[in-house]
PDB file of C-alpha atoms and ligand atoms in Angstrom:
ATOM      1  CA  MET A   8       0.000   0.000   0.000  1.00  0.00           C
ATOM      2  CA  LYS A   9       1.291   3.430  -0.939  1.00  0.00           C
ATOM      3  CA  LYS A  10       1.468   6.126   1.730  1.00  0.00           C
ATOM      4  CA  CYS A  11       1.494   9.833   0.991  1.00  0.00           C
ATOM      5  CA  ILE A  12       5.072  11.123   1.294  1.00  0.00           C
ATOM      6  CA  ALA A  13       3.850  14.470   2.628  1.00  0.00           C
ATOM      7  CA  CYS A  14       1.332  13.472   5.301  1.00  0.00           C
ATOM      8  CA  GLY A  15       1.581   9.682   5.711  1.00  0.00           C
ATOM      9  CA  MET A  16      -2.024   8.924   4.783  1.00  0.00           C
ATOM     10  CA  PRO A  17      -2.538   5.485   3.220  1.00  0.00           C
ATOM     11  CA  MET A  18      -3.730   5.836  -0.371  1.00  0.00           C
ATOM     12  CA  THR A  19      -5.934   2.854  -1.101  1.00  0.00           C
ATOM     13  CA  SER A  20      -8.356   4.169  -3.700  1.00  0.00           C
ATOM     14  CA  ARG A  21      -7.564   6.133  -6.854  1.00  0.00           C
ATOM     15  CA  SER A  22      -9.556   9.118  -5.573  1.00  0.00           C
ATOM     16  CA  GLU A  23      -7.149   9.558  -2.668  1.00  0.00           C
ATOM     17  CA  PHE A  24      -4.182  10.258  -4.936  1.00  0.00           C
ATOM     18  CA  ALA A  25      -3.491  13.816  -6.051  1.00  0.00           C
ATOM     19  CA  MET A  26      -5.589  14.406  -9.202  1.00  0.00           C
ATOM     20  CA  GLY A  27      -6.644  10.744  -9.074  1.00  0.00           C
ATOM     21  CA  ASP A  28      -3.221   9.899 -10.504  1.00  0.00           C
ATOM     22  CA  THR A  29      -1.881   6.713  -8.883  1.00  0.00           C
ATOM     23  CA  SER A  30       1.655   7.457 -10.106  1.00  0.00           C
ATOM     24  CA  LYS A  31       1.750  10.466  -7.739  1.00  0.00           C
ATOM     25  CA  ASP A  32       3.425  10.041  -4.349  1.00  0.00           C
ATOM     26  CA  TYR A  33       1.231  12.530  -2.514  1.00  0.00           C
ATOM     27  CA  CYS A  34      -2.453  12.596  -1.687  1.00  0.00           C
ATOM     28  CA  ARG A  35      -5.300  14.912  -2.571  1.00  0.00           C
ATOM     29  CA  HIS A  36      -5.055  16.638   0.821  1.00  0.00           C
ATOM     30  CA  CYS A  37      -1.421  17.573   0.146  1.00  0.00           C
ATOM     31  CA  MET A  38      -2.160  18.961  -3.302  1.00  0.00           C
ATOM     32  CA  ARG A  39      -2.465  22.598  -4.336  1.00  0.00           C
ATOM     33  CA  PRO A  40      -5.417  23.580  -6.549  1.00  0.00           C
ATOM     34  CA  ASP A  41      -3.084  23.314  -9.581  1.00  0.00           C
ATOM     35  CA  GLY A  42      -2.154  19.710  -8.704  1.00  0.00           C
ATOM     36  CA  SER A  43       1.371  20.351  -7.433  1.00  0.00           C
ATOM     37  CA  MET A  44       2.452  19.327  -3.947  1.00  0.00           C
ATOM     38  CA  GLN A  45       2.121  21.804  -1.099  1.00  0.00           C
ATOM     39  CA  SER A  46       5.260  23.419   0.332  1.00  0.00           C
ATOM     40  CA  PHE A  47       6.573  22.633   3.800  1.00  0.00           C
ATOM     41  CA  ALA A  48       5.115  25.883   5.170  1.00  0.00           C
ATOM     42  CA  GLU A  49       1.708  25.163   3.624  1.00  0.00           C
ATOM     43  CA  LYS A  50       1.691  21.596   4.944  1.00  0.00           C
ATOM     44  CA  LEU A  51       2.729  22.694   8.420  1.00  0.00           C
ATOM     45  CA  THR A  52      -0.174  25.147   8.490  1.00  0.00           C
ATOM     46  CA  SER A  53      -2.722  22.641   7.184  1.00  0.00           C
ATOM     47  CA  MET A  54      -1.505  19.889   9.524  1.00  0.00           C
ATOM     48  CA  THR A  55      -1.704  22.269  12.499  1.00  0.00           C
ATOM     49  CA  GLU A  56      -5.248  23.270  11.517  1.00  0.00           C
ATOM     50  CA  PHE A  57      -6.145  19.604  11.080  1.00  0.00           C
ATOM     51  CA  ILE A  58      -5.063  18.813  14.652  1.00  0.00           C
ATOM     52  CA  VAL A  59      -6.976  21.795  16.051  1.00  0.00           C
ATOM     53  CA  ARG A  60     -10.116  20.951  14.064  1.00  0.00           C
ATOM     54  CA  THR A  61     -10.117  17.259  15.029  1.00  0.00           C
ATOM     55  CA  GLN A  62      -9.090  17.531  18.691  1.00  0.00           C
ATOM     56  CA  GLY A  63      -9.361  21.172  19.736  1.00  0.00           C
ATOM     57  CA  LEU A  64      -5.793  21.231  21.059  1.00  0.00           C
ATOM     58  CA  ASP A  65      -4.016  24.461  21.917  1.00  0.00           C
ATOM     59  CA  ALA A  66      -2.613  25.969  18.708  1.00  0.00           C
ATOM     60  CA  SER A  67       1.006  26.001  19.895  1.00  0.00           C
ATOM     61  CA  VAL A  68       0.805  22.354  20.988  1.00  0.00           C
ATOM     62  CA  ALA A  69      -0.791  21.473  17.649  1.00  0.00           C
ATOM     63  CA  GLU A  70       1.983  23.234  15.718  1.00  0.00           C
ATOM     64  CA  ARG A  71       4.733  21.569  17.724  1.00  0.00           C
ATOM     65  CA  SER A  72       3.114  18.174  17.138  1.00  0.00           C
ATOM     66  CA  ALA A  73       2.586  18.838  13.435  1.00  0.00           C
ATOM     67  CA  LYS A  74       6.299  19.650  13.099  1.00  0.00           C
ATOM     68  CA  ALA A  75       7.234  16.422  14.884  1.00  0.00           C
ATOM     69  CA  MET A  76       4.930  14.441  12.562  1.00  0.00           C
ATOM     70  CA  LEU A  77       6.264  16.039   9.374  1.00  0.00           C
ATOM     71  CA  ARG A  78       9.786  15.269  10.511  1.00  0.00           C
ATOM     72  CA  GLU A  79       9.058  11.534  10.087  1.00  0.00           C
ATOM     73  CA  LEU A  80       7.820  11.849   6.500  1.00  0.00           C
ATOM     74  CA  PRO A  81       9.976  11.325   3.389  1.00  0.00           C
ATOM     75  CA  ALA A  82       8.928  14.592   1.739  1.00  0.00           C
ATOM     76  CA  TRP A  83      10.238  16.768   4.568  1.00  0.00           C
ATOM     77  CA  GLU A  84      13.218  14.876   5.976  1.00  0.00           C
ATOM     78  CA  HIS A  85      15.679  17.332   4.473  1.00  0.00           C
ATOM     79  CA  TYR A  86      14.098  20.218   6.399  1.00  0.00           C
ATOM     80  CA  PHE A  87      15.377  18.631   9.575  1.00  0.00           C
ATOM     81  CA  ASP A  88      18.838  17.520   8.392  1.00  0.00           C
ATOM     82  CA  HIS A  89      20.692  19.911  10.623  1.00  0.00           C
ATOM     83  CA  GLY A  90      19.134  18.765  13.844  1.00  0.00           C
ATOM     84  CA  SER A  91      16.797  21.698  14.453  1.00  0.00           C
TER      85      SER A  91
ATOM     86  CA  MET B   4      18.828 -10.134  -4.132  1.00  0.00           C
ATOM     87  CA  ASN B   5      20.235 -13.692  -4.264  1.00  0.00           C
ATOM     88  CA  LYS B   6      18.546 -16.639  -2.612  1.00  0.00           C
ATOM     89  CA  VAL B   7      20.661 -16.729   0.524  1.00  0.00           C
ATOM     90  CA  SER B   8      20.474 -13.028   1.349  1.00  0.00           C
ATOM     91  CA  GLY B   9      16.747 -13.104   0.533  1.00  0.00           C
ATOM     92  CA  LYS B  10      16.252 -15.818   3.101  1.00  0.00           C
ATOM     93  CA  ARG B  11      18.359 -13.970   5.629  1.00  0.00           C
ATOM     94  CA  GLN B  12      16.277 -10.849   5.064  1.00  0.00           C
ATOM     95  CA  LEU B  13      13.094 -12.845   5.706  1.00  0.00           C
ATOM     96  CA  GLN B  14      14.506 -14.191   8.962  1.00  0.00           C
ATOM     97  CA  LYS B  15      15.488 -10.722  10.011  1.00  0.00           C
ATOM     98  CA  THR B  16      11.973  -9.437   9.352  1.00  0.00           C
ATOM     99  CA  ALA B  17      10.487 -12.368  11.275  1.00  0.00           C
ATOM    100  CA  THR B  18      12.778 -11.719  14.258  1.00  0.00           C
ATOM    101  CA  ARG B  19      11.908  -8.036  14.274  1.00  0.00           C
ATOM    102  CA  GLU B  20       8.224  -8.937  14.135  1.00  0.00           C
ATOM    103  CA  HIS B  21       8.646 -11.398  17.006  1.00  0.00           C
ATOM    104  CA  ILE B  22      10.427  -8.775  19.134  1.00  0.00           C
ATOM    105  CA  LEU B  23       7.738  -6.170  18.434  1.00  0.00           C
ATOM    106  CA  ASN B  24       4.935  -8.567  19.351  1.00  0.00           C
ATOM    107  CA  THR B  25       6.747  -9.547  22.534  1.00  0.00           C
ATOM    108  CA  ALA B  26       7.304  -5.873  23.395  1.00  0.00           C
ATOM    109  CA  LEU B  27       3.597  -5.177  22.884  1.00  0.00           C
ATOM    110  CA  ALA B  28       2.735  -7.968  25.313  1.00  0.00           C
ATOM    111  CA  VAL B  29       5.355  -6.939  27.886  1.00  0.00           C
ATOM    112  CA  TYR B  30       4.373  -3.245  27.797  1.00  0.00           C
ATOM    113  CA  ALA B  31       0.727  -4.230  28.119  1.00  0.00           C
ATOM    114  CA  GLU B  32       1.409  -6.397  31.146  1.00  0.00           C
ATOM    115  CA  HIS B  33       4.140  -4.483  32.980  1.00  0.00           C
ATOM    116  CA  GLY B  34       3.856  -0.920  31.682  1.00  0.00           C
ATOM    117  CA  PHE B  35       6.498   1.061  29.811  1.00  0.00           C
ATOM    118  CA  SER B  36       9.124   0.915  32.520  1.00  0.00           C
ATOM    119  CA  ALA B  37       9.914  -2.644  31.347  1.00  0.00           C
ATOM    120  CA  SER B  38      13.511  -2.785  30.084  1.00  0.00           C
ATOM    121  CA  THR B  39      14.675  -4.178  26.738  1.00  0.00           C
ATOM    122  CA  ASN B  40      16.356  -6.888  28.824  1.00  0.00           C
ATOM    123  CA  VAL B  41      13.004  -8.138  30.040  1.00  0.00           C
ATOM    124  CA  ILE B  42      11.693  -8.067  26.486  1.00  0.00           C
ATOM    125  CA  ALA B  43      14.708 -10.073  25.282  1.00  0.00           C
ATOM    126  CA  GLN B  44      14.117 -12.667  28.012  1.00  0.00           C
ATOM    127  CA  GLU B  45      10.424 -12.956  27.162  1.00  0.00           C
ATOM    128  CA  ALA B  46      11.266 -13.265  23.474  1.00  0.00           C
ATOM    129  CA  ARG B  47      13.914 -15.908  24.313  1.00  0.00           C
ATOM    130  CA  LEU B  48      16.534 -13.941  22.438  1.00  0.00           C
ATOM    131  CA  ALA B  49      19.961 -12.644  23.361  1.00  0.00           C
ATOM    132  CA  HIS B  50      19.896  -9.027  24.446  1.00  0.00           C
ATOM    133  CA  GLY B  51      22.349  -8.281  21.625  1.00  0.00           C
ATOM    134  CA  THR B  52      19.837  -9.506  19.028  1.00  0.00           C
ATOM    135  CA  VAL B  53      17.180  -7.187  20.383  1.00  0.00           C
ATOM    136  CA  PHE B  54      19.719  -4.372  20.416  1.00  0.00           C
ATOM    137  CA  VAL B  55      20.478  -4.845  16.706  1.00  0.00           C
ATOM    138  CA  HIS B  56      16.824  -4.241  15.820  1.00  0.00           C
ATOM    139  CA  PHE B  57      16.026  -1.637  18.472  1.00  0.00           C
ATOM    140  CA  PRO B  58      19.147   0.177  19.688  1.00  0.00           C
ATOM    141  CA  THR B  59      17.392   2.143  22.426  1.00  0.00           C
ATOM    142  CA  ARG B  60      14.433   1.716  24.741  1.00  0.00           C
ATOM    143  CA  GLU B  61      12.891   4.837  23.142  1.00  0.00           C
ATOM    144  CA  ASP B  62      13.216   3.240  19.734  1.00  0.00           C
ATOM    145  CA  MET B  63      11.446   0.079  20.882  1.00  0.00           C
ATOM    146  CA  LEU B  64       8.720   2.071  22.583  1.00  0.00           C
ATOM    147  CA  GLN B  65       8.199   4.232  19.507  1.00  0.00           C
ATOM    148  CA  ARG B  66       7.920   1.262  17.118  1.00  0.00           C
ATOM    149  CA  THR B  67       5.354  -0.487  19.343  1.00  0.00           C
ATOM    150  CA  LEU B  68       3.255   2.683  19.533  1.00  0.00           C
ATOM    151  CA  GLU B  69       3.492   3.021  15.752  1.00  0.00           C
ATOM    152  CA  ARG B  70       2.271  -0.557  15.353  1.00  0.00           C
ATOM    153  CA  PHE B  71      -0.810   0.209  17.426  1.00  0.00           C
ATOM    154  CA  ALA B  72      -1.325   3.560  15.680  1.00  0.00           C
ATOM    155  CA  SER B  73      -1.097   2.138  12.168  1.00  0.00           C
ATOM    156  CA  GLU B  74      -3.494  -0.732  12.886  1.00  0.00           C
ATOM    157  CA  LEU B  75      -6.037   1.694  14.317  1.00  0.00           C
ATOM    158  CA  GLY B  76      -5.465   4.218  11.527  1.00  0.00           C
ATOM    159  CA  ASP B  77      -5.694   1.682   8.688  1.00  0.00           C
ATOM    160  CA  LYS B  78      -8.878   0.031   9.981  1.00  0.00           C
ATOM    161  CA  LEU B  79     -10.693   3.314  10.579  1.00  0.00           C
ATOM    162  CA  HIS B  80      -9.512   4.656   7.235  1.00  0.00           C
ATOM    163  CA  GLU B  81     -11.032   1.630   5.500  1.00  0.00           C
ATOM    164  CA  LEU B  82     -14.341   2.172   7.285  1.00  0.00           C
ATOM    165  CA  SER B  83     -14.563   5.896   6.703  1.00  0.00           C
ATOM    166  CA  GLU B  84     -14.861   5.336   2.936  1.00  0.00           C
ATOM    167  CA  THR B  85     -17.937   3.132   3.078  1.00  0.00           C
ATOM    168  CA  GLU B  86     -19.503   3.068   6.531  1.00  0.00           C
ATOM    169  CA  ASP B  87     -22.702   5.090   6.841  1.00  0.00           C
ATOM    170  CA  ASP B  88     -23.608   4.201  10.417  1.00  0.00           C
ATOM    171  CA  LEU B  89     -21.606   5.862  13.174  1.00  0.00           C
ATOM    172  CA  LYS B  90     -22.604   3.056  15.519  1.00  0.00           C
ATOM    173  CA  ASN B  91     -20.632   0.482  13.508  1.00  0.00           C
ATOM    174  CA  PHE B  92     -17.672   2.842  13.413  1.00  0.00           C
ATOM    175  CA  LEU B  93     -17.760   3.232  17.220  1.00  0.00           C
ATOM    176  CA  TYR B  94     -17.908  -0.538  17.653  1.00  0.00           C
ATOM    177  CA  THR B  95     -14.857  -0.963  15.429  1.00  0.00           C
ATOM    178  CA  HIS B  96     -13.011   1.749  17.349  1.00  0.00           C
ATOM    179  CA  ILE B  97     -13.823   0.083  20.677  1.00  0.00           C
ATOM    180  CA  ASP B  98     -12.841  -3.338  19.349  1.00  0.00           C
ATOM    181  CA  ILE B  99      -9.392  -2.222  18.189  1.00  0.00           C
ATOM    182  CA  LEU B 100      -8.818  -0.444  21.511  1.00  0.00           C
ATOM    183  CA  THR B 101      -9.973  -3.624  23.286  1.00  0.00           C
ATOM    184  CA  LYS B 102      -7.305  -5.596  21.437  1.00  0.00           C
ATOM    185  CA  TYR B 103      -4.694  -3.178  22.806  1.00  0.00           C
ATOM    186  CA  GLU B 104      -6.575  -2.353  26.017  1.00  0.00           C
ATOM    187  CA  HIS B 105      -3.774  -2.772  28.588  1.00  0.00           C
ATOM    188  CA  LEU B 106      -1.248  -1.101  26.321  1.00  0.00           C
ATOM    189  CA  TYR B 107      -3.589   1.805  25.615  1.00  0.00           C
ATOM    190  CA  LYS B 108      -4.426   2.263  29.272  1.00  0.00           C
ATOM    191  CA  ASN B 109      -0.703   2.350  30.048  1.00  0.00           C
ATOM    192  CA  ILE B 110      -0.154   4.929  27.299  1.00  0.00           C
ATOM    193  CA  ILE B 111      -2.756   7.305  28.696  1.00  0.00           C
ATOM    194  CA  THR B 112      -1.723   6.865  32.324  1.00  0.00           C
ATOM    195  CA  GLU B 113       2.059   7.019  31.767  1.00  0.00           C
ATOM    196  CA  LEU B 114       2.120   9.576  28.951  1.00  0.00           C
ATOM    197  CA  SER B 115       3.733  12.416  30.913  1.00  0.00           C
ATOM    198  CA  SER B 116       6.714  10.211  31.801  1.00  0.00           C
ATOM    199  CA  LEU B 117       7.214   8.829  28.258  1.00  0.00           C
ATOM    200  CA  PRO B 118       9.487  10.409  25.608  1.00  0.00           C
ATOM    201  CA  PRO B 119       7.854  13.352  23.722  1.00  0.00           C
ATOM    202  CA  ALA B 120       7.614  11.181  20.589  1.00  0.00           C
ATOM    203  CA  ALA B 121       4.971   9.096  22.391  1.00  0.00           C
ATOM    204  CA  THR B 122       2.756  12.156  22.797  1.00  0.00           C
ATOM    205  CA  THR B 123       3.230  12.968  19.115  1.00  0.00           C
ATOM    206  CA  SER B 124       2.160   9.417  18.169  1.00  0.00           C
ATOM    207  CA  LEU B 125      -0.901   9.615  20.383  1.00  0.00           C
ATOM    208  CA  ILE B 126      -1.902  13.030  18.997  1.00  0.00           C
ATOM    209  CA  ALA B 127      -1.478  11.696  15.455  1.00  0.00           C
ATOM    210  CA  VAL B 128      -3.612   8.626  16.080  1.00  0.00           C
ATOM    211  CA  GLN B 129      -6.380  10.623  17.789  1.00  0.00           C
ATOM    212  CA  SER B 130      -6.530  13.189  14.979  1.00  0.00           C
ATOM    213  CA  ILE B 131      -6.777  10.413  12.403  1.00  0.00           C
ATOM    214  CA  ALA B 132      -9.514   8.679  14.397  1.00  0.00           C
ATOM    215  CA  SER B 133     -11.411  11.954  14.796  1.00  0.00           C
ATOM    216  CA  HIS B 134     -11.077  12.786  11.095  1.00  0.00           C
ATOM    217  CA  HIS B 135     -12.575   9.423  10.077  1.00  0.00           C
ATOM    218  CA  PHE B 136     -15.206   9.833  12.784  1.00  0.00           C
ATOM    219  CA  GLY B 137     -16.183  13.108  11.052  1.00  0.00           C
ATOM    220  CA  ASN B 138     -16.278  11.418   7.633  1.00  0.00           C
ATOM    221  CA  VAL B 139     -18.616   8.716   8.913  1.00  0.00           C
ATOM    222  CA  ILE B 140     -20.880  11.326  10.526  1.00  0.00           C
ATOM    223  CA  ALA B 141     -21.068  13.005   7.109  1.00  0.00           C
ATOM    224  CA  ASN B 142     -21.869   9.642   5.492  1.00  0.00           C
ATOM    225  CA  CYS B 143     -24.692   9.177   8.043  1.00  0.00           C
ATOM    226  CA  ALA B 144     -26.497  12.332   6.956  1.00  0.00           C
ATOM    227  CA  GLY B 145     -29.057  10.398   4.922  1.00  0.00           C
ATOM    228  CA  ARG B 146     -29.956   8.129   7.853  1.00  0.00           C
ATOM    229  CA  TYR B 147     -30.042  10.441  10.853  1.00  0.00           C
ATOM    230  CA  ALA B 148     -28.915  13.849  12.035  1.00  0.00           C
ATOM    231  CA  VAL B 149     -26.209  14.438  14.620  1.00  0.00           C
ATOM    232  CA  LYS B 150     -26.476  17.424  16.991  1.00  0.00           C
ATOM    233  CA  PRO B 151     -24.658  20.552  15.777  1.00  0.00           C
ATOM    234  CA  ILE B 152     -21.566  20.146  17.957  1.00  0.00           C
ATOM    235  CA  PRO B 153     -18.052  20.818  16.541  1.00  0.00           C
ATOM    236  CA  LEU B 154     -16.149  17.703  15.471  1.00  0.00           C
ATOM    237  CA  HIS B 155     -13.464  18.022  18.143  1.00  0.00           C
ATOM    238  CA  MET B 156     -16.092  18.114  20.895  1.00  0.00           C
ATOM    239  CA  LEU B 157     -18.035  15.148  19.476  1.00  0.00           C
ATOM    240  CA  PHE B 158     -14.798  13.199  19.377  1.00  0.00           C
ATOM    241  CA  ASN B 159     -13.491  14.401  22.761  1.00  0.00           C
ATOM    242  CA  ILE B 160     -16.757  13.490  24.494  1.00  0.00           C
ATOM    243  CA  TRP B 161     -16.498   9.965  23.082  1.00  0.00           C
ATOM    244  CA  MET B 162     -12.840   9.679  24.140  1.00  0.00           C
ATOM    245  CA  ALA B 163     -13.609  11.123  27.592  1.00  0.00           C
ATOM    246  CA  LEU B 164     -16.185   8.392  28.086  1.00  0.00           C
ATOM    247  CA  LEU B 165     -13.792   5.621  27.013  1.00  0.00           C
ATOM    248  CA  HIS B 166     -10.923   7.007  29.114  1.00  0.00           C
ATOM    249  CA  TYR B 167     -13.097   7.308  32.235  1.00  0.00           C
ATOM    250  CA  TYR B 168     -14.065   3.653  31.977  1.00  0.00           C
ATOM    251  CA  LEU B 169     -10.484   2.616  31.208  1.00  0.00           C
ATOM    252  CA  LEU B 170      -9.018   4.562  34.133  1.00  0.00           C
ATOM    253  CA  ASN B 171     -11.601   3.046  36.470  1.00  0.00           C
ATOM    254  CA  SER B 172     -11.695  -0.386  34.876  1.00  0.00           C
ATOM    255  CA  GLU B 173     -11.395  -2.133  38.238  1.00  0.00           C
ATOM    256  CA  LEU B 174     -14.646  -0.496  39.344  1.00  0.00           C
ATOM    257  CA  PHE B 175     -16.605  -1.301  36.196  1.00  0.00           C
ATOM    258  CA  ALA B 176     -15.216  -4.693  35.203  1.00  0.00           C
ATOM    259  CA  PRO B 177     -12.788  -6.134  37.754  1.00  0.00           C
ATOM    260  CA  GLY B 178     -10.332  -8.536  36.151  1.00  0.00           C
ATOM    261  CA  ARG B 179     -12.021  -8.279  32.747  1.00  0.00           C
ATOM    262  CA  SER B 180     -11.827  -6.093  29.678  1.00  0.00           C
ATOM    263  CA  VAL B 181     -13.864  -3.036  30.576  1.00  0.00           C
ATOM    264  CA  LEU B 182     -14.244  -1.933  26.963  1.00  0.00           C
ATOM    265  CA  ASN B 183     -15.507  -5.331  25.921  1.00  0.00           C
ATOM    266  CA  SER B 184     -17.900  -5.823  28.809  1.00  0.00           C
ATOM    267  CA  ARG B 185     -19.365  -2.312  28.533  1.00  0.00           C
ATOM    268  CA  ARG B 186     -19.246  -1.811  24.761  1.00  0.00           C
ATOM    269  CA  ASP B 187     -23.012  -1.921  24.082  1.00  0.00           C
ATOM    270  CA  GLU B 188     -23.768   0.464  26.901  1.00  0.00           C
ATOM    271  CA  LEU B 189     -21.023   2.874  25.833  1.00  0.00           C
ATOM    272  CA  VAL B 190     -21.937   2.897  22.152  1.00  0.00           C
ATOM    273  CA  ASN B 191     -25.714   3.077  22.664  1.00  0.00           C
ATOM    274  CA  SER B 192     -25.571   5.819  25.298  1.00  0.00           C
ATOM    275  CA  TYR B 193     -23.220   7.914  23.205  1.00  0.00           C
ATOM    276  CA  MET B 194     -25.449   7.534  20.138  1.00  0.00           C
ATOM    277  CA  GLU B 195     -28.491   8.620  22.183  1.00  0.00           C
ATOM    278  CA  LEU B 196     -26.600  11.683  23.399  1.00  0.00           C
ATOM    279  CA  ILE B 197     -25.470  12.982  20.034  1.00  0.00           C
ATOM    280  CA  ARG B 198     -28.434  12.171  17.795  1.00  0.00           C
ATOM    281  CA  ASN B 199     -30.738  15.030  16.994  1.00  0.00           C
TER     282      ASN B 199
HETATM  283 ZN1  LIG C  24      -0.982  13.667   2.011  1.00  0.00          ZN
END
């Protein structure tokens, strides 16, 4: 099973891939309106909002957690290369 | 990959799997203070073998939490595509938590003393569960209406209920699985509360 490189979501059906294109490595939630993949800053914002919307956590806790989650994903590894 | 190294790779994967399953059982029974030594003993492996796969206690802990998180995430993800009755979704959620009941109870009671990565894993798994929860509520729209309460509160109220029973399991179901013995009551009462 393919997992989105930008958010980790399993992509099981065609509709979950960006633009319904199963050759893409990222999902429809990590896609910009033009089909390209979101930037790190965009993903960090959307992931933070996702945590707040689903659990109501404090925004700073949500952002810290979102950063820690992105760190584990192939698309963003290089943002953390220098141990920040 | 040649035949020999392919076989070796398979063995390696099987050993890793065996260690992870043993760790899950040990953490469930003894809590997260259990050392990798104890896990090695239970797995009937040399401590060095365990060390090769999981160099630190944190690493072992993190991989076991990920195992739990991905099983929960994958099952709920599957359901959220097709399920149009929140009740069935809640039963599935309870059943997966029942499978990991001791482990999960230890996670929520010991969280503040675990490495920060454990909190991140828990936050990730709860957000995923809540997101699918929201999808299923949307799928239900044709069958019944749910009270106009924000998603995070609908989800938190459900989790608060489960956690209260888990934390007081000895009062509700001494020596048994509290989630399993109370599942009908928990699911039905929650459904009554949120339906409009
Ligand atoms: Zn994605």
